[in-house]
Coordinates of C-alpha atoms and ligand atoms in Angstrom, one line a residue:
M1 CA 106.0 101.9 119.7
P2 CA 109.5 103.0 120.6
P3 CA 111.1 101.1 123.5
R4 CA 110.8 102.6 126.9
T5 CA 113.7 100.7 128.4
T6 CA 117.3 101.9 128.5
L7 CA 118.4 99.0 126.3
W8 CA 116.3 97.2 123.8
P9 CA 116.7 94.2 121.5
Q10 CA 118.4 94.9 118.2
D11 CA 116.1 94.2 115.3
E12 CA 116.8 93.1 111.8
Q13 CA 116.4 96.6 110.2
T14 CA 118.9 98.1 112.6
Q15 CA 121.5 95.5 111.5
G16 CA 120.9 96.6 107.9
K17 CA 121.4 100.2 108.8
H18 CA 124.6 99.5 110.8
L19 CA 126.0 97.4 107.9
V20 CA 125.8 100.4 105.6
L21 CA 127.0 102.9 108.3
R22 CA 130.1 100.7 109.1
S23 CA 131.0 100.2 105.5
Y24 CA 130.6 103.9 104.7
L25 CA 132.7 105.2 107.7
D26 CA 135.4 102.6 107.0
G27 CA 135.9 104.5 103.7
W28 CA 135.0 108.0 104.9
F29 CA 137.6 108.4 107.7
P30 CA 140.7 107.4 105.6
I31 CA 139.6 109.5 102.6
L32 CA 138.7 112.7 104.5
G33 CA 141.6 112.1 106.9
S34 CA 144.1 112.3 104.0
W35 CA 143.4 116.0 103.4
N36 CA 142.0 117.4 106.6
N37 CA 143.5 117.7 110.1
R38 CA 140.2 117.7 111.9
L39 CA 137.1 115.5 111.4
L40 CA 133.8 115.4 113.2
F41 CA 131.5 112.4 113.8
I42 CA 128.2 113.7 115.3
D43 CA 125.7 111.1 116.3
G44 CA 122.7 113.2 117.1
F45 CA 120.3 110.5 118.4
A46 CA 123.0 108.3 119.8
G47 CA 121.1 105.8 121.9
P48 CA 122.7 103.9 124.8
G49 CA 125.7 102.6 122.7
E50 CA 124.7 99.0 122.8
Y51 CA 121.7 96.7 122.5
D52 CA 120.4 94.3 125.1
H53 CA 122.7 91.4 124.1
G54 CA 125.7 93.7 123.8
E55 CA 125.5 94.3 120.1
P56 CA 127.2 97.6 119.2
G57 CA 125.1 100.8 118.7
S58 CA 126.1 103.5 116.3
P59 CA 128.5 105.4 118.7
V60 CA 130.5 102.3 119.2
I61 CA 130.4 101.5 115.4
G62 CA 131.7 105.0 114.7
L63 CA 134.6 104.8 117.2
D64 CA 135.5 101.3 116.0
C65 CA 135.8 102.6 112.5
V66 CA 138.2 105.4 113.7
K67 CA 140.2 102.8 115.6
R68 CA 140.5 100.5 112.7
C69 CA 141.6 103.4 110.5
K70 CA 144.2 104.5 113.0
I71 CA 145.6 100.9 113.5
A72 CA 145.9 100.6 109.7
G73 CA 148.1 103.8 109.8
G74 CA 145.5 106.3 108.6
L75 CA 144.5 109.5 110.3
E76 CA 148.1 110.4 111.1
G77 CA 148.0 113.8 112.7
V78 CA 144.2 114.1 112.3
E79 CA 142.1 115.0 115.3
V80 CA 138.8 113.1 115.1
V81 CA 136.2 114.4 117.5
S82 CA 133.1 112.3 118.1
V83 CA 130.0 113.9 119.7
F84 CA 127.2 111.7 120.9
I85 CA 123.9 113.4 121.9
E86 CA 121.2 111.6 123.7
S87 CA 118.0 113.1 125.3
D88 CA 117.0 110.1 127.5
K89 CA 118.8 110.3 130.9
G90 CA 119.1 106.6 131.4
R91 CA 120.5 106.0 127.9
F92 CA 122.8 109.0 128.2
K93 CA 124.2 107.6 131.5
H94 CA 124.5 104.1 130.0
L95 CA 126.4 105.5 127.0
E96 CA 128.7 107.6 129.2
S97 CA 129.7 104.6 131.4
L98 CA 130.1 102.3 128.4
M99 CA 132.5 104.8 126.8
K100 CA 134.5 105.0 130.1
K101 CA 134.6 101.2 130.3
R102 CA 135.9 101.0 126.8
E103 CA 138.6 103.5 127.5
R104 CA 139.6 101.6 130.7
E105 CA 139.7 98.2 129.0
D106 CA 141.0 99.1 125.5
G107 CA 142.7 102.5 125.9
K108 CA 141.9 105.7 124.1
H109 CA 143.8 105.2 120.8
G110 CA 144.0 109.0 120.6
I111 CA 140.3 109.2 120.0
E112 CA 138.4 112.1 121.6
H113 CA 134.7 111.9 122.3
Q114 CA 132.0 113.8 124.1
V115 CA 128.7 112.4 125.4
L116 CA 126.1 115.2 125.7
Y117 CA 122.8 115.0 127.5
G118 CA 119.9 116.8 125.8
S119 CA 118.3 117.3 122.5
F120 CA 120.1 117.1 119.1
D121 CA 118.4 120.3 118.1
D122 CA 119.6 122.3 121.2
H123 CA 123.2 121.0 121.1
M124 CA 123.6 121.3 117.3
T125 CA 122.1 124.8 117.3
L126 CA 124.5 125.9 120.0
L127 CA 127.5 124.6 118.1
L128 CA 126.4 126.2 114.8
D129 CA 125.6 129.5 116.6
Y130 CA 129.1 129.5 118.2
L131 CA 130.8 128.8 114.8
D132 CA 128.7 131.6 113.2
Q133 CA 129.9 134.0 115.9
Q134 CA 133.5 133.0 115.3
N135 CA 132.9 133.3 111.5
Q136 CA 134.1 129.7 111.1
N137 CA 132.8 126.7 109.2
L138 CA 132.2 123.3 110.7
A139 CA 135.1 120.9 110.2
P140 CA 134.2 118.1 107.7
A141 CA 131.4 116.4 109.6
F142 CA 129.4 113.2 109.3
V143 CA 126.1 113.9 111.1
M144 CA 123.8 111.0 111.9
I145 CA 120.2 111.9 112.5
D146 CA 118.5 108.7 113.7
P147 CA 115.3 109.3 115.7
F148 CA 112.7 106.7 116.6
G149 CA 109.8 108.6 115.0
V150 CA 109.2 111.9 113.4
K151 CA 110.0 114.2 116.3
G152 CA 113.3 116.0 117.0
S153 CA 114.7 116.5 113.5
R154 CA 113.9 119.6 111.5
M155 CA 114.7 120.7 108.0
G156 CA 115.9 124.1 109.1
L157 CA 118.6 122.6 111.2
I158 CA 119.6 120.1 108.4
E159 CA 119.9 123.1 106.1
R160 CA 122.3 124.8 108.5
I161 CA 124.4 121.7 108.8
L162 CA 124.5 121.2 105.0
G163 CA 125.4 124.9 104.6
N164 CA 128.8 123.9 105.7
P165 CA 130.4 122.7 102.5
R166 CA 132.1 119.6 103.8
S167 CA 129.3 118.3 106.0
E168 CA 127.1 115.4 105.2
C169 CA 124.0 114.0 106.9
M170 CA 122.6 110.5 107.2
I171 CA 119.0 110.7 108.1
S172 CA 116.5 108.0 109.1
F173 CA 113.2 109.0 107.5
M174 CA 110.7 107.0 109.5
Y175 CA 108.4 106.1 106.7
E176 CA 106.2 103.6 108.6
P177 CA 105.4 105.9 111.6
I178 CA 104.8 108.8 109.2
R179 CA 102.3 106.7 107.2
R180 CA 100.6 105.5 110.3
F181 CA 100.3 108.9 112.1
Q182 CA 100.3 111.5 109.4
S183 CA 96.6 112.3 109.8
R184 CA 96.8 112.7 113.6
P185 CA 96.7 116.4 114.6
E186 CA 99.6 116.1 117.1
F187 CA 101.9 114.9 114.3
E188 CA 101.2 117.9 112.1
Q189 CA 103.8 120.2 113.7
P190 CA 106.6 117.7 113.9
L191 CA 106.0 116.8 110.2
D192 CA 106.0 120.4 109.2
Q193 CA 109.3 120.8 110.9
L194 CA 110.7 117.6 109.4
F195 CA 109.8 118.7 105.8
G196 CA 110.4 122.4 106.5
D197 CA 106.9 123.4 105.4
T198 CA 103.4 122.1 105.0
S199 CA 103.7 120.7 101.5
W200 CA 103.8 117.1 102.8
R201 CA 100.1 117.4 103.7
E202 CA 99.2 117.0 100.0
C203 CA 99.7 113.2 100.6
L204 CA 96.8 113.0 103.0
N205 CA 94.3 112.2 100.3
M206 CA 96.5 109.9 98.3
E207 CA 96.5 106.2 97.9
E208 CA 99.4 104.5 99.7
K209 CA 101.6 103.9 96.7
A210 CA 101.2 107.5 95.4
S211 CA 101.7 108.8 99.0
K212 CA 104.9 106.8 99.5
S213 CA 106.4 108.1 96.2
F214 CA 105.2 111.7 96.9
L215 CA 106.7 111.8 100.4
H216 CA 110.0 110.3 99.4
G217 CA 110.3 112.6 96.4
L218 CA 109.4 115.6 98.5
F219 CA 112.0 114.8 101.2
R220 CA 114.7 114.4 98.6
K221 CA 113.7 117.7 97.0
R222 CA 113.8 119.4 100.3
L223 CA 117.3 118.1 101.0
K224 CA 118.5 119.3 97.6
A225 CA 116.9 122.7 98.3
C226 CA 118.9 122.8 101.6
G227 CA 122.1 122.6 99.6
A228 CA 122.8 118.8 99.2
K229 CA 124.4 118.4 95.8
H230 CA 123.8 114.6 96.0
V231 CA 121.1 112.7 97.8
V232 CA 121.1 108.9 97.9
L233 CA 118.5 106.8 99.7
F234 CA 117.9 103.2 100.6
E235 CA 115.0 101.4 102.2
V236 CA 115.3 99.4 105.3
W237 CA 112.9 96.5 105.5
R238 CA 111.8 94.0 108.1
E239 CA 110.5 90.8 106.4
N240 CA 108.0 92.2 104.0
R241 CA 107.5 95.6 105.6
H242 CA 109.3 98.8 104.6
I243 CA 110.1 100.3 108.0
Y244 CA 112.1 103.4 107.1
T245 CA 114.3 105.0 104.5
I246 CA 117.8 106.3 105.1
Y247 CA 118.7 109.5 103.2
F248 CA 122.2 110.5 102.7
A249 CA 122.9 114.1 101.7
T250 CA 126.3 115.3 100.7
G251 CA 128.1 118.0 98.7
H252 CA 130.6 115.7 97.1
E253 CA 130.4 113.0 94.5
K254 CA 133.2 111.0 96.3
G255 CA 130.9 110.7 99.4
C256 CA 128.0 109.9 97.2
D257 CA 129.9 107.2 95.4
L258 CA 131.2 105.8 98.7
M259 CA 127.7 105.6 100.1
K260 CA 126.4 103.8 96.9
Q261 CA 129.3 101.3 97.3
A262 CA 128.2 100.7 101.0
I263 CA 124.6 100.2 99.9
W264 CA 125.5 97.7 97.1
K265 CA 127.6 95.8 99.7
A266 CA 124.6 95.5 102.0
D267 CA 122.2 94.7 99.1
P268 CA 124.2 93.1 96.2
S269 CA 121.0 92.8 94.1
G270 CA 121.2 96.6 93.6
G271 CA 117.6 97.0 94.8
Y272 CA 118.6 99.6 97.4
A273 CA 116.5 97.7 100.0
V274 CA 118.6 96.6 103.0
R275 CA 117.2 93.8 105.1
G276 CA 119.9 93.1 107.7
Y277 CA 122.2 90.1 107.8
A278 CA 119.3 87.6 107.7
G279 CA 118.1 88.9 104.3
R280 CA 121.4 89.0 102.5
H281 CA 121.1 87.0 99.4
G282 CA 124.0 86.0 97.2
V283 CA 124.1 87.4 93.7
L284 CA 125.8 84.7 91.7
F285 CA 126.8 86.5 88.6
G286 CA 127.5 90.0 90.0
A287 CA 125.5 93.2 89.2
D288 CA 123.7 93.6 85.9
T289 CA 125.3 96.8 84.6
E290 CA 123.2 96.9 81.4
P291 CA 120.9 99.6 82.8
L292 CA 124.0 101.7 83.5
A293 CA 125.2 101.1 79.9
K294 CA 121.8 102.4 78.6
Q295 CA 121.8 105.4 80.9
L296 CA 125.3 106.4 79.8
R297 CA 124.4 106.0 76.1
D298 CA 121.3 108.2 76.7
H299 CA 123.2 110.8 78.7
F300 CA 126.4 111.2 76.6
G301 CA 124.9 110.4 73.2
N302 CA 127.6 109.6 70.6
A303 CA 130.0 112.5 71.3
P304 CA 133.6 111.4 72.2
T305 CA 133.7 111.8 76.0
P306 CA 136.7 111.7 78.4
I307 CA 136.4 108.7 80.7
E308 CA 136.8 110.9 83.8
D309 CA 133.6 112.8 82.8
I310 CA 131.7 109.5 82.6
E311 CA 133.2 108.5 85.9
Q312 CA 132.1 111.7 87.5
F313 CA 128.5 111.1 86.3
V314 CA 128.6 107.6 87.7
M315 CA 129.8 108.8 91.1
S316 CA 127.0 111.3 91.3
D317 CA 123.4 110.7 92.5
A318 CA 122.2 110.6 88.8
T319 CA 122.8 106.8 88.8
V320 CA 122.4 104.0 91.3
F321 CA 125.7 102.5 90.2
H322 CA 129.1 103.3 91.6
K323 CA 132.5 104.0 90.1
G324 CA 133.8 100.5 90.8
Q325 CA 131.2 99.1 88.4
L326 CA 132.2 101.3 85.4
R327 CA 135.6 100.4 83.8
Q328 CA 135.8 96.6 83.9
K329 CA 132.2 95.6 84.5
T330 CA 130.6 98.0 82.0
L331 CA 133.0 99.6 79.5
A332 CA 135.2 96.5 78.9
R333 CA 132.0 94.5 78.2
L334 CA 130.7 97.2 75.8
E335 CA 134.0 97.3 74.0
R336 CA 133.9 93.6 73.5
K337 CA 130.5 93.9 72.0
A338 CA 131.6 96.8 69.8
R339 CA 129.0 99.1 71.4
I340 CA 131.6 101.7 72.2
S341 CA 134.8 102.9 70.5
V342 CA 137.7 103.6 72.7
H343 CA 140.5 106.0 72.0
R344 CA 143.5 105.3 74.3
P345 CA 146.9 106.9 74.7
Q346 CA 149.5 105.0 72.7
G347 CA 150.7 101.8 74.3
S348 CA 147.8 101.7 76.8
R349 CA 145.5 98.7 77.0
G350 CA 142.2 97.9 78.8
F351 CA 140.7 100.5 81.2
P352 CA 143.4 101.2 83.8
S353 CA 142.5 103.8 86.4
G354 CA 143.5 107.3 85.4
R355 CA 142.9 109.7 82.6
G356 CA 143.6 109.8 78.9
I357 CA 140.9 107.5 77.5
T358 CA 138.0 108.8 75.4
I359 CA 134.8 106.8 74.9
Q360 CA 132.3 107.1 72.1
F361 CA 129.0 105.3 72.3
C362 CA 127.9 103.7 69.0
Ligands
SAM401 C1 116.7 105.0 117.0 S1 117.5 105.3 118.6 C2 119.2 105.5 118.2 C3 119.9 104.3 117.8 C4 121.3 104.5 117.5 N1 121.5 105.7 116.6 C5 121.9 103.3 116.9 O1 121.9 103.2 115.7 O2 122.4 102.5 117.6 C6 117.0 107.0 118.9 C7 117.6 107.5 120.2 O3 117.4 108.9 120.2 C8 117.0 109.4 121.5 N2 116.3 110.6 121.3 C9 115.0 110.8 121.0 N3 114.7 112.2 120.8 C10 115.9 112.8 120.9 C11 116.4 114.1 120.6 N4 115.5 115.1 120.3 N5 117.7 114.4 120.7 C12 118.6 113.5 121.0 N6 118.2 112.2 121.2 C13 116.9 111.8 121.2 C14 116.2 108.2 122.0 O4 116.2 108.3 123.4 C15 116.9 107.0 121.4 O5 117.9 106.6 122.3

């Protein structure tokens, strides 16, 4: 059951989600800020801004990422607007006064924010309608859609957001509540809205494993149909229970790659299953990149291929690996084992970043 109180205890799975969020935004703001003069961080299901022992909620995490980026000298001349939407009056008021307190104690750091009372759907629809009337696109936006259950997020709205080419969505897909309540009549309509049609109902007669895989595949397909070029997902677990899955939908492989890096940081085993700080386990020898090597061999065959084409493939959602795992951790190893031949510009050695290297798989 979702909490009824204004604040509630932070659980392990929320820590895992925040770990990935923080890590992603720490990369997103500087990258997007280097070629845009306006950025939007929209937290559609913002919560009260903190948990009952003062742990930061997603609005505070987002603002702290902006602040860190500004202090490090990024975001020069960039207007970052943060919009927090919360439909519970008590939590809205708590968030509003928390934001005022932060400004009083810590200053504004040139960061603008708005706290809005009401539903994500209403506020986001108003904003998108306004932009449509003005014939304008949304500024590059990171939109977080993080409800407690299945109500309040609808595929039609996600489609409108993703219709803006530089927008991305991070969506909590509440797998456990969906599994528990999917056969109750009152959940039919919210689930139809979440998936954008009634096709999810095919899972009702399936075994649990088949149903899980069907629903996750369907949600991914629906996001792709809504215009997401790349969709990355990771599971959030509490002990041995899969509680929800976070979907990340973006139009750019840079965003996709950055999100994969953030997920690997939270789960260094590469299992895409994040368990909060308590569940972080050391991986002594680093990631096993052999599956990536096999995937690259299958995909590119033995045609000579520019390294940047391989890099673009690795950054996309076609693989679970990220760009930082390609040159030294995969290609250098394959070359040592004579599994690739490498054609370099004269005088060049190793796999320095940049162009000019051609790879041929043996
Ligand atoms: C899972 S909590 C958000 C946690 C927060 N994103 C974080 O990570 O710290 C979901 C919040 O959304 C609010 N909420 C529920 N339905 C909503 C809606 N339709 N629009 C906006 N907020 C909603 C709830 O009151 C609750 O505070």
